Tab-separated table of C-alpha atoms in Angstrom:
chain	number	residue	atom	x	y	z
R	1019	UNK	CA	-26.919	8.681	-12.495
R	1020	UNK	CA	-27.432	8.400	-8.362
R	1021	UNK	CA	-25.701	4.789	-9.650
R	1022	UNK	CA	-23.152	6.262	-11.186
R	1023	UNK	CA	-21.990	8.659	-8.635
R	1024	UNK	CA	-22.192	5.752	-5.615
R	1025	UNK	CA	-20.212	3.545	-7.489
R	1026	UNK	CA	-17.388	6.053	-8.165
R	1027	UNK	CA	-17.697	7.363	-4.719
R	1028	UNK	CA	-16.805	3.782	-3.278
R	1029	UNK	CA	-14.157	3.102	-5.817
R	1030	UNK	CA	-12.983	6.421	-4.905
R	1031	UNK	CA	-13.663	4.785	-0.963
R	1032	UNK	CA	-11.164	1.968	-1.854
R	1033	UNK	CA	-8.835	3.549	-3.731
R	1034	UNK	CA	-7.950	5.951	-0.444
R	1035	UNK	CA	-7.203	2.724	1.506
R	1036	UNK	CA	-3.539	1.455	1.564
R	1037	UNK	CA	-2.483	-1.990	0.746
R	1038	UNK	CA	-3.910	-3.461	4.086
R	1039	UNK	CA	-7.568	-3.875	4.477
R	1040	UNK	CA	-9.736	-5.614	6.924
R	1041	UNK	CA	-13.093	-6.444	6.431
R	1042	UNK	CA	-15.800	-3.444	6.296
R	1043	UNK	CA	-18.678	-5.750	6.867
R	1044	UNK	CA	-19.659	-9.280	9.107
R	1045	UNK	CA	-18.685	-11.909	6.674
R	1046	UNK	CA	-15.928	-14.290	5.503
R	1047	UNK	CA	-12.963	-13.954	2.445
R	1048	UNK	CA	-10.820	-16.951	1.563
R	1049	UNK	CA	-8.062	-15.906	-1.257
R	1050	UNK	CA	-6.098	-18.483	-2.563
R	1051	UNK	CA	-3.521	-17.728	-5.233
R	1052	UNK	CA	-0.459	-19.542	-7.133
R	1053	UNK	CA	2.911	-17.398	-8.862
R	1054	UNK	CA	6.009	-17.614	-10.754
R	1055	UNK	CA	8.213	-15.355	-12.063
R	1056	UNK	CA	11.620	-14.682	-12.391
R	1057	UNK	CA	13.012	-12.265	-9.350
R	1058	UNK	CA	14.874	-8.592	-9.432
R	1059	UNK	CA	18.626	-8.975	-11.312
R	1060	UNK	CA	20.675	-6.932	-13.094
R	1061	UNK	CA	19.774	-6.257	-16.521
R	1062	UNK	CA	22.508	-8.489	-18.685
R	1063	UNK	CA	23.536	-10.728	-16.129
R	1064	UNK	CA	23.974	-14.075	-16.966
R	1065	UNK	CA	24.157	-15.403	-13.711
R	1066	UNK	CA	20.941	-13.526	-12.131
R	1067	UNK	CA	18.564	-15.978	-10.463
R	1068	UNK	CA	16.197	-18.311	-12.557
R	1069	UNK	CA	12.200	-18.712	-12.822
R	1070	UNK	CA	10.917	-19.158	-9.581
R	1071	UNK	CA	7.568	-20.742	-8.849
R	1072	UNK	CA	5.934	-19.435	-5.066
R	1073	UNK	CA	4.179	-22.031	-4.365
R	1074	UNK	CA	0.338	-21.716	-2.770
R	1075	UNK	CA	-1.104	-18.993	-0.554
R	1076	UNK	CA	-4.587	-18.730	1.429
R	1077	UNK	CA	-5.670	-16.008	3.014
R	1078	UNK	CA	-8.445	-16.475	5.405
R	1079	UNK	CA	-10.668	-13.769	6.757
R	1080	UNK	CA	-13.428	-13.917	8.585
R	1081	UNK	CA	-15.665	-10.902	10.803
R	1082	UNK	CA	-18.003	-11.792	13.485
R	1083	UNK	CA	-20.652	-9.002	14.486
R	1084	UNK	CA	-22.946	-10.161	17.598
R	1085	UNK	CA	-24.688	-7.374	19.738
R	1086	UNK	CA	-22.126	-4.660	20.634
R	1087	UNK	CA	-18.768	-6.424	19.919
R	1088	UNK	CA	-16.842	-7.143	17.055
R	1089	UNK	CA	-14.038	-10.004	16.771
R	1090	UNK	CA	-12.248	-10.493	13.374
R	1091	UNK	CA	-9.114	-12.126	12.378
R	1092	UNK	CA	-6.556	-13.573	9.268
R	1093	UNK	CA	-4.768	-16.323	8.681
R	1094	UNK	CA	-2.022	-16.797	6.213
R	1095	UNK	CA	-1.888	-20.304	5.601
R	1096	UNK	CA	1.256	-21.439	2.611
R	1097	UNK	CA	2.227	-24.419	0.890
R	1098	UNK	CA	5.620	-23.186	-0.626
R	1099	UNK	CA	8.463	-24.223	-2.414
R	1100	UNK	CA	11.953	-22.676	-3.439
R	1101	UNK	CA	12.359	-24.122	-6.791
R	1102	UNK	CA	14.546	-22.662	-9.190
R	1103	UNK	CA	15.930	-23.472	-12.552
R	1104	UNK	CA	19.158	-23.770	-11.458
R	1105	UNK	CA	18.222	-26.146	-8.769
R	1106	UNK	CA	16.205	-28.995	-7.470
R	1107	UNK	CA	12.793	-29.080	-5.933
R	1108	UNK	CA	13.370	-28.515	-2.502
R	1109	UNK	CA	12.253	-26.452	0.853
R	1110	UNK	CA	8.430	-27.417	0.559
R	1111	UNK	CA	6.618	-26.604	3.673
R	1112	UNK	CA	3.370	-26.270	5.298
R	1113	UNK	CA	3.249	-23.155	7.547
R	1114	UNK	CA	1.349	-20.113	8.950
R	1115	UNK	CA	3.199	-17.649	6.797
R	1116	UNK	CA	3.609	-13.436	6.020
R	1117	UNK	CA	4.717	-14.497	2.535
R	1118	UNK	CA	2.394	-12.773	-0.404
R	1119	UNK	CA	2.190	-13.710	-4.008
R	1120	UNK	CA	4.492	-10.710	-4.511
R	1121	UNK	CA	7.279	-12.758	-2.944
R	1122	UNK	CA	8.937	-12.811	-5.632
R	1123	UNK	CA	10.020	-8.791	-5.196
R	1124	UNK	CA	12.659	-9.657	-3.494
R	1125	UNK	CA	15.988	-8.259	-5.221
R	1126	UNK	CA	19.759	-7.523	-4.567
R	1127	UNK	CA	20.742	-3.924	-3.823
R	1128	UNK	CA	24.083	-2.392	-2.457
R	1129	UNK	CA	22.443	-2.253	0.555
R	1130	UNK	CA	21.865	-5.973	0.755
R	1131	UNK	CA	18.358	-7.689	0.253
R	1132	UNK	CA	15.322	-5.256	0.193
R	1133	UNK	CA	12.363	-7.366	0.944
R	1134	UNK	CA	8.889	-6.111	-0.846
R	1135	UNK	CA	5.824	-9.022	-0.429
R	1136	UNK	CA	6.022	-9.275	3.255
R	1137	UNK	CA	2.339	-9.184	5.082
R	1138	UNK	CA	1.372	-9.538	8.787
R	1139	UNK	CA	1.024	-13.732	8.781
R	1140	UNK	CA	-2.242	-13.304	10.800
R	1141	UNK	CA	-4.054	-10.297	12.753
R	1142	UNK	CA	-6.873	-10.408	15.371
R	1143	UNK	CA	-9.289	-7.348	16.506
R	1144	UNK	CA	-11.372	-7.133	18.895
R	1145	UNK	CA	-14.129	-4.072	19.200
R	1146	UNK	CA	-16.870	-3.187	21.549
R	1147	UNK	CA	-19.353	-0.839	20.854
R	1148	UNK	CA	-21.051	0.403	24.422
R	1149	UNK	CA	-23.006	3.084	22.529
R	1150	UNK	CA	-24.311	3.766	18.596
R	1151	UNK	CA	-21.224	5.213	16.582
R	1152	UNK	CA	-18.644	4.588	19.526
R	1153	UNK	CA	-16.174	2.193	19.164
R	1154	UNK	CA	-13.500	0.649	21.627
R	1155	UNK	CA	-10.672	-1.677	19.414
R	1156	UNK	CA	-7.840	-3.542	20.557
R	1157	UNK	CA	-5.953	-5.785	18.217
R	1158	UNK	CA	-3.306	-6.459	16.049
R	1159	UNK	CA	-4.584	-4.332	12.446
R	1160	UNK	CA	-7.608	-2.143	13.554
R	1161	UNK	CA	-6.567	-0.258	10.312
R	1162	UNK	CA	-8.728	2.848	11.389
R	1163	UNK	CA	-8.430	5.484	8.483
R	1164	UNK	CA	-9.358	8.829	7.294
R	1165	UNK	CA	-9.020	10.697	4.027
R	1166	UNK	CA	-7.259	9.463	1.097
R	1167	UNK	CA	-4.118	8.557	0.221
R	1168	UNK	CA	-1.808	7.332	-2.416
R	1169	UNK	CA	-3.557	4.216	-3.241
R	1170	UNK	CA	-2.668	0.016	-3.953
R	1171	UNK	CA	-5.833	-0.632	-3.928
R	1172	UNK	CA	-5.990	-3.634	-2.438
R	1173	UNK	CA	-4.306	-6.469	0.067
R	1174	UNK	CA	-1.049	-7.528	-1.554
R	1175	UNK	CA	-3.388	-11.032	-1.788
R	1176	UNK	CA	-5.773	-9.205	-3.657
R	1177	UNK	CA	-6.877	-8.529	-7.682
R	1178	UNK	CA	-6.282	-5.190	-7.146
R	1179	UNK	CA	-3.120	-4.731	-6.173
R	1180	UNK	CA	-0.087	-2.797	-7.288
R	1181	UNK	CA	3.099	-1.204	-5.468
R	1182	UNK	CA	2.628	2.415	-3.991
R	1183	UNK	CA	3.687	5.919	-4.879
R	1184	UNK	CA	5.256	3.890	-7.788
R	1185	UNK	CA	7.602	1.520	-6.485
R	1186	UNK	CA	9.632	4.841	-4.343
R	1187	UNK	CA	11.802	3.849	-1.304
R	1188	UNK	CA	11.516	5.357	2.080
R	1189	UNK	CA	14.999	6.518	2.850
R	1190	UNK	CA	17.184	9.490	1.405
R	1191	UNK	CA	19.076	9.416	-1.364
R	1192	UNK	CA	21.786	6.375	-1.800
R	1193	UNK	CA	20.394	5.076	1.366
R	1194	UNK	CA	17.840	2.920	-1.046
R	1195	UNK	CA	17.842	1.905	-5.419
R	1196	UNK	CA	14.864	4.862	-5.732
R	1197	UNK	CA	14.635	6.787	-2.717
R	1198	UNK	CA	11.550	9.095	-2.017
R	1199	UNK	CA	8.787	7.587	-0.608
R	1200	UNK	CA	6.462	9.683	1.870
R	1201	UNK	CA	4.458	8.254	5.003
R	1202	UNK	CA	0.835	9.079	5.025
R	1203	UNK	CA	-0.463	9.015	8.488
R	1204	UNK	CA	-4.034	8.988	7.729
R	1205	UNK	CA	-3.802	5.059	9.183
R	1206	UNK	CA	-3.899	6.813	12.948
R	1207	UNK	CA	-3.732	3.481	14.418
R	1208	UNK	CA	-0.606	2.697	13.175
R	1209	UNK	CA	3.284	3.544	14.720
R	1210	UNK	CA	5.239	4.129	11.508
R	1211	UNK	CA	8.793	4.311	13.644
R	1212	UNK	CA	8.079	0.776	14.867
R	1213	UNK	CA	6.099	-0.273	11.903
R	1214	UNK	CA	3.625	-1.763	13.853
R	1215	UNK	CA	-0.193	-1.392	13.751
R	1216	UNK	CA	-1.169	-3.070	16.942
R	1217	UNK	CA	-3.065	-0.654	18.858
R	1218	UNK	CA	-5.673	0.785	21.250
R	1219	UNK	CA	-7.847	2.665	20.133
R	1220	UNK	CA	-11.525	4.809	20.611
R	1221	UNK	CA	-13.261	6.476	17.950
R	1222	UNK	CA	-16.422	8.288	17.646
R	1223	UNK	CA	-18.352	8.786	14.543
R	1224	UNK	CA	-21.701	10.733	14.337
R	1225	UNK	CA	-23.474	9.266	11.055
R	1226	UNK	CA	-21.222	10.200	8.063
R	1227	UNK	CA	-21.131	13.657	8.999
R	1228	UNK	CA	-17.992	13.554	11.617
R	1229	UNK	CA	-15.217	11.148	13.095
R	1230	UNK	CA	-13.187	11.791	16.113
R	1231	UNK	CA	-10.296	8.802	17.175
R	1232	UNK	CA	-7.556	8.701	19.329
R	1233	UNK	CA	-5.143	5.116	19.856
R	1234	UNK	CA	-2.239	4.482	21.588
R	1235	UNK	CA	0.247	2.394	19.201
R	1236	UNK	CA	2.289	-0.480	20.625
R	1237	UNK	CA	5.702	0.137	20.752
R	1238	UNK	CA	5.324	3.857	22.381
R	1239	UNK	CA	7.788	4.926	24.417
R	1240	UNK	CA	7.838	6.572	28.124
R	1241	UNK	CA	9.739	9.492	28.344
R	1242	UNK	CA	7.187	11.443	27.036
R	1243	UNK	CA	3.235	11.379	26.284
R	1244	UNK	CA	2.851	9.980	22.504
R	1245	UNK	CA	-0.486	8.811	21.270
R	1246	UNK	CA	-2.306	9.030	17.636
R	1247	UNK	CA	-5.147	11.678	16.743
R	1248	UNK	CA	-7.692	12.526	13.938
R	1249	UNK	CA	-10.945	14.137	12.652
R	1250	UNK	CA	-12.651	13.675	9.871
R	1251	UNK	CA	-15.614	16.228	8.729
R	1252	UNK	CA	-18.175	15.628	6.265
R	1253	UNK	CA	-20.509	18.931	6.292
R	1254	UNK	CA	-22.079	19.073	2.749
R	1255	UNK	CA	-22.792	16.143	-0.259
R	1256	UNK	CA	-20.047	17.150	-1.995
R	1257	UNK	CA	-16.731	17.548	0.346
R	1258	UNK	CA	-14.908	15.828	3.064
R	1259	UNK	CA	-11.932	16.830	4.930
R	1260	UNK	CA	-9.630	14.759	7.862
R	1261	UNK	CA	-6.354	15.591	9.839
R	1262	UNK	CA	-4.667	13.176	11.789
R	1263	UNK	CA	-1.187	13.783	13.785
R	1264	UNK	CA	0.601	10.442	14.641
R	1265	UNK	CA	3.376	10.953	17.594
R	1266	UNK	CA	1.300	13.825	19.353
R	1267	UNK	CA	3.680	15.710	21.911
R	1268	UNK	CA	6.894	14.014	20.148
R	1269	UNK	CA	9.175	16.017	18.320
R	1270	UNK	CA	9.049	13.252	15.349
R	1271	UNK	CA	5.785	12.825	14.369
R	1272	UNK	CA	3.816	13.033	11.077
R	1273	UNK	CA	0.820	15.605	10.171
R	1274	UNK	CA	-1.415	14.423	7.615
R	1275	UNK	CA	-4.131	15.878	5.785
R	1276	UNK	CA	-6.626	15.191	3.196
R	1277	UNK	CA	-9.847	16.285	1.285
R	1278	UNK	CA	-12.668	14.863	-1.167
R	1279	UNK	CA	-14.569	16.765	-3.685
R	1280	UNK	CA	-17.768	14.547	-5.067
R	1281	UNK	CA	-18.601	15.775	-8.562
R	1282	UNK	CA	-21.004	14.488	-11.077
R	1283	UNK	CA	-19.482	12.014	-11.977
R	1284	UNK	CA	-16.094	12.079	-10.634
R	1285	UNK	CA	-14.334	12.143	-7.533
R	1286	UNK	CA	-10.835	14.411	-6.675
R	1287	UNK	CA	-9.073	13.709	-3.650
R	1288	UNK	CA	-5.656	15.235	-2.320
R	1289	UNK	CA	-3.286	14.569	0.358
R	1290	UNK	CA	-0.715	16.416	2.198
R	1291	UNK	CA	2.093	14.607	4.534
R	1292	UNK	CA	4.582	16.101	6.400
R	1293	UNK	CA	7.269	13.448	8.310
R	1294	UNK	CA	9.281	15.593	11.337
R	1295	UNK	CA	11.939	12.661	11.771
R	1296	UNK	CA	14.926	14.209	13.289
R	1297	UNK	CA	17.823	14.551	11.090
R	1298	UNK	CA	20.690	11.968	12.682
R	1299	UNK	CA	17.315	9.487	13.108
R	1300	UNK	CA	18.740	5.497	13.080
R	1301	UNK	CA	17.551	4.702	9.054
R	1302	UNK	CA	19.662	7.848	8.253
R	1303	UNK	CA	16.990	9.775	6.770
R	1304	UNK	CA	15.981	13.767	6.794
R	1305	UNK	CA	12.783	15.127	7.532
R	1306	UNK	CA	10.539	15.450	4.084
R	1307	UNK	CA	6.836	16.242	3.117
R	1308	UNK	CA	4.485	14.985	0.531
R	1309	UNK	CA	1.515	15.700	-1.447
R	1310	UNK	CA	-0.185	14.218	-4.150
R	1311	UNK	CA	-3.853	13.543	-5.835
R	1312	UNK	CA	-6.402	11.215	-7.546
R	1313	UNK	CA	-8.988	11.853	-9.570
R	1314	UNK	CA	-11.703	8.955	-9.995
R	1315	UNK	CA	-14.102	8.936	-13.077
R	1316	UNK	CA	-16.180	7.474	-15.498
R	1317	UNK	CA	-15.743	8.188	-18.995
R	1318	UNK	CA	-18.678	9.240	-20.337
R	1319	UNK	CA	-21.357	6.549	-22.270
R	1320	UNK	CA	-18.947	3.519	-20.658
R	1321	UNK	CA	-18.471	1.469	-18.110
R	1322	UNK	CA	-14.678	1.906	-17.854
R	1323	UNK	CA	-13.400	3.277	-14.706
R	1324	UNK	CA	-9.925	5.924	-15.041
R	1325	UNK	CA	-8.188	6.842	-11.830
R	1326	UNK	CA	-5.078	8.620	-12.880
R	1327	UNK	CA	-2.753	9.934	-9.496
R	1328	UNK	CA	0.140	11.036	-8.834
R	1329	UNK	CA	2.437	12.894	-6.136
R	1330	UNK	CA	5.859	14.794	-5.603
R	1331	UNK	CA	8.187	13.974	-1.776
R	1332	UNK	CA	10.401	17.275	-1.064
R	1333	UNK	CA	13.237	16.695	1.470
R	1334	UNK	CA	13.983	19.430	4.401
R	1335	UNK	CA	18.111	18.680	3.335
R	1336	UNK	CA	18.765	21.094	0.848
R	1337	UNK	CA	21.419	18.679	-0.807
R	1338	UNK	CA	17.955	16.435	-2.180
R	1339	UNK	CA	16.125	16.919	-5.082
R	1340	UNK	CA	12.579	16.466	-5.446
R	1341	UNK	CA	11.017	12.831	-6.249
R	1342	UNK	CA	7.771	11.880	-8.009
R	1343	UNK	CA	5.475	9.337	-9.129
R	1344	UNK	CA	2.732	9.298	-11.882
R	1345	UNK	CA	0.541	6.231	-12.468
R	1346	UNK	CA	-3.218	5.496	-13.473
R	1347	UNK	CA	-5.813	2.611	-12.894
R	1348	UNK	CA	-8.052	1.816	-15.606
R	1349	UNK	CA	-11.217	-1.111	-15.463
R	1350	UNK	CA	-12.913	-2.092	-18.407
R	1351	UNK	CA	-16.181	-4.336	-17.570
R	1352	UNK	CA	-17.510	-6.661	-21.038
R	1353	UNK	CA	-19.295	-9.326	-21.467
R	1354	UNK	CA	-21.415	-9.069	-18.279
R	1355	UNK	CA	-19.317	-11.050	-15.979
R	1356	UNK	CA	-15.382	-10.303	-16.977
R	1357	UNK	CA	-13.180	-6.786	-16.069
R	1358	UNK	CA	-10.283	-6.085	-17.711
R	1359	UNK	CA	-8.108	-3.841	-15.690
R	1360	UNK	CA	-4.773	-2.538	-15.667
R	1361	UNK	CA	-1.968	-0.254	-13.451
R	1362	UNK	CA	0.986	1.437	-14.698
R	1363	UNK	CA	3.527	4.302	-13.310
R	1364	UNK	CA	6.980	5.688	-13.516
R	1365	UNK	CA	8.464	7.161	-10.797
R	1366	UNK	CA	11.775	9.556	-10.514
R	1367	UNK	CA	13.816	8.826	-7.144
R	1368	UNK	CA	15.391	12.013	-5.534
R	1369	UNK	CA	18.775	12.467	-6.187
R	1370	UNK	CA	21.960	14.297	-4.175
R	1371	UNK	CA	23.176	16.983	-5.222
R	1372	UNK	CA	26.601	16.572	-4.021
R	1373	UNK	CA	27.352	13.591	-6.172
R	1374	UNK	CA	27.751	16.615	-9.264
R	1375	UNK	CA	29.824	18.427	-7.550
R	1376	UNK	CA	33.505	18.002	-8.085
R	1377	UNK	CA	34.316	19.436	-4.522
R	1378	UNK	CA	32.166	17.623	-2.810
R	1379	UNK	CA	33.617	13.899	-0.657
R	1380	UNK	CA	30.783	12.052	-2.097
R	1381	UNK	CA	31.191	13.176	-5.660
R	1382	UNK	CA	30.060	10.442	-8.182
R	1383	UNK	CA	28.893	11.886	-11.631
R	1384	UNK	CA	27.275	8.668	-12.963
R	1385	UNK	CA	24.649	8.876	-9.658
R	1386	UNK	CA	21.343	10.050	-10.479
R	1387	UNK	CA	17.755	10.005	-8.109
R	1388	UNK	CA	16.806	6.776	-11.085
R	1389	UNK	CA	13.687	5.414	-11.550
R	1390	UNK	CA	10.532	2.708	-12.020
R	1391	UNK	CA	8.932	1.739	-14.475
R	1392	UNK	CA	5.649	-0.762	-13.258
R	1393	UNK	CA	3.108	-2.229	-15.560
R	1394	UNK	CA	0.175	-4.741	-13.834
R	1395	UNK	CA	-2.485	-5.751	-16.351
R	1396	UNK	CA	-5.083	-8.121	-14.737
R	1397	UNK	CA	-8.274	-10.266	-16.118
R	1398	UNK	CA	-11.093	-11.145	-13.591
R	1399	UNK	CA	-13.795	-13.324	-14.211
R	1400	UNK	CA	-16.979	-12.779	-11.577
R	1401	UNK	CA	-18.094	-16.384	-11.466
R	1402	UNK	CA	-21.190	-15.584	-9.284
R	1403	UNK	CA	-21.954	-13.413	-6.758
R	1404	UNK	CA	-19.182	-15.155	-4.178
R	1405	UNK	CA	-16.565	-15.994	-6.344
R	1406	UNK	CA	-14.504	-14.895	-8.500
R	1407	UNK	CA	-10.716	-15.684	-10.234
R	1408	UNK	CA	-8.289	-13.483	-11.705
R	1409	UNK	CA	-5.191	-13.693	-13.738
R	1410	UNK	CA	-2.286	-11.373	-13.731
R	1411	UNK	CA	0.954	-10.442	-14.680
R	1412	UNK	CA	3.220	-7.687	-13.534
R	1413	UNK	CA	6.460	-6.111	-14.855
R	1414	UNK	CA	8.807	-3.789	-13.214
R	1415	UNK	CA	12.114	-2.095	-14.337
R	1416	UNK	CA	14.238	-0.265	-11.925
R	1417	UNK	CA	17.028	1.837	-12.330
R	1418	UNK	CA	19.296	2.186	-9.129
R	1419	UNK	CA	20.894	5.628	-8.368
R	1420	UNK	CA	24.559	3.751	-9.047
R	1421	UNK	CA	23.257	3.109	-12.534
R	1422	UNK	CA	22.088	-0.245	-12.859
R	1423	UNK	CA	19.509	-1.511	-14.494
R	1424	UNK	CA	17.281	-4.526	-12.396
R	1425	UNK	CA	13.849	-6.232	-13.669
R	1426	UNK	CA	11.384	-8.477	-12.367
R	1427	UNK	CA	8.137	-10.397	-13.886
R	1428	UNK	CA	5.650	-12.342	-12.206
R	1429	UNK	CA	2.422	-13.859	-13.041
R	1430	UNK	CA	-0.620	-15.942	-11.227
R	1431	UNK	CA	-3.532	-16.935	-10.401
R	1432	UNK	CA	-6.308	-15.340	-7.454
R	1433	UNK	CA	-9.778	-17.078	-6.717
R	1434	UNK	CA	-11.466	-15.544	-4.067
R	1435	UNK	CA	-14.472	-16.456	-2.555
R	1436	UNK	CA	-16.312	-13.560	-0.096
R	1437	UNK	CA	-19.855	-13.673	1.978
């Protein structure tokens, strides 16, 4: 049982992490994985783009622990090609790179091309640690968390991955195909207006009883103080609670909070977000919160692994609607070395009022919040205890507010070596 309860406890662990991870521990990851699929077009369309194949991509990590300091770093190394079945093979080139197997996300909105597969093309950190549980981090991803969050469960490179909050936009509605999405500051390391997470940063954590960080993002500005805080308090077995505040002393920041509850055997964790972006802000968006939760298990006299989640993003503009997401991870182990997993969610976009209302400038009647539908079944095959390969494919159907219809497919290969 004691088993049991640490394994769900660090899926639980990972699940709270967003889509970018660094390594936890000193050691080495190489990832290198190969896709095709057929990009975002409109549902119908004869003329929507053809298979695409994406080439190669490696992603190199590697963590270096001597004494009291800590360097790490990533590399995204490509061989890639734009090949299509309307054309020739052409554009193959050998370069440091931020595209991700999910590349091929890429679509055609109103609002011109919305890019979804970008990662940072390399990061490098650099910690000292003067004193036991006191760090000092400078770097390019120091990726400090607390508390859960709506999950992806892994590096876009990664077996694990899927999209977040179910494929939902950040911007209000008509300003994106699904709008709704909600920032979780728990990363207090980060600057979400820049969308940078280059930082410096101090932390203090006393055992796994308490954390205490502060960082100062790059990008700040001047005119006034603005710097990143949280605390994270683990008192008894069975619960953990953190706050964080990102933009402290701005009038545009973003509160977070979040809290575990360890059961036997089963894990709940929920989340609370609150975004004070000033209405009139450049991305023409209105102030919104968010909340949401996750509940990690293991079904009883099995292996298999459920983690069902979901969340709701209200707007502060009275003219919004509501969005939400629903989705659920599932991993079935077998035959001692394979697990079968799978992700799936549908999401519901928030939608503007207005565009029902026959008075209203912006009427529209055939506008609605839409929606997305994402399904990511994956096979992985644990070689030995350093490597392993996986084979996916993923499927995603979105309906834009303006109606239309757009899907995507992609499938691939990961092997992944780690020590």
């Amino acid at each position: 049982m004691k088993k049991i309860i640490a394994f769900v406890f660090g899926l639980c662990l990972l699940g709270s992490l967003s889509f970018a991870q660094v390594l936890k521990s000193n050691g080495v990851k190489n990832t290198l994985s190969t896709t095709f699929g057929q990009p975002y077009g409109e549902v119908g369309d004869s003329d929507r783009f053809g298979l695409r194949y994406y080439g190669f991509v490696e992603t190199l990590q590697a963590r270096i622990d001597i004494s009291k300091f800590t360097v790490e770093g990533m590399l995204n190394w490509g061989a890639l090609t734009n090949w299509d079945t309307r054309g020739a093979f052409d554009s193959l080139y050998f370069a440091n790179t931020s595209i991700t197997p999910f590349w091929y996300t890429n679509h055609f909105d109103q609002g011109g091309w919305w890019t979804n597969g970008d990662a940072e093309s390399y990061y490098v950190n650099f910690l000292f640690h003067p004193i036991k549980g006191l760090d000092l981090g400078m770097g390019t991803r120091l990726e400090w968390k607390i508390g859960p969050a709506p999950s992806s469960l892994g590096n876009y490179w990664e077996p694990l991955a899927h999209i977040v909050q179910g494929g939902l936009k950040d911007a209000a509605p008509g300003g994106a195909d699904v709008a709704g999405y909600t920032y979780y500051a728990n990363t207090y390391t980060a600057l979400y207006r820049n969308n940078t997470k280059a930082a410096l940063g101090l932390r203090y954590r006393y055992e796994d009883f308490l954390e205490v960080g502060i960082s100062i993002p790059s990008g700040v500005t001047t005119n006034a103080p603005l710097f990143n805080a949280a605390f994270m308090i683990h008192p008894v077995d069975f619960f953990t609670a953190s706050i964080a505040y990102e933009g402290i002393l701005q009038s545009n920041g973003n509160f977070y909070t979040g809290l575990s509850l360890f059961f036997k055997p089963m894990t709940l964790d929920a989340y609370l977000a609150i975004d004070f972006r000033e209405k009139g802000d450049y991305d023409l968006t209105d102030q919104r919160w968010g909340t949401g939760a996750a509940v990690t298990f293991i079904i009883p006299k099995t292996s298999i692994t459920l983690r069902p989640e979901g969340g709701i993003s209200v707007y502060s503009d009275a003219n919004y609607t509501m969005a939400w997401y629903a989705g659920a991870r599932i991993d079935i182990p077998f035959a001692n070395s394979f697990v079968f997993g799978a992700w799936s969610s549908f999401a519901v976009g928030a939608s503007d009022v207005r565009w029902h209302d026959k008075s209203s400038w912006n009427y529209n009647p055939d506008y609605s919040g839409g929606f997305v539908f994402d399904v990511r079944p994956d096979l992985t095959w644990k070689i030995n205890g350093y490597n392993s390969l996986t084979v996916f494919f993923d499927f995603q159907s979105r309906k834009a507010y303006y109606g239309k219809l757009y899907d995507v497919w992609a499938t691939g290969l990961y092997w992944t070596f780690q020590r």
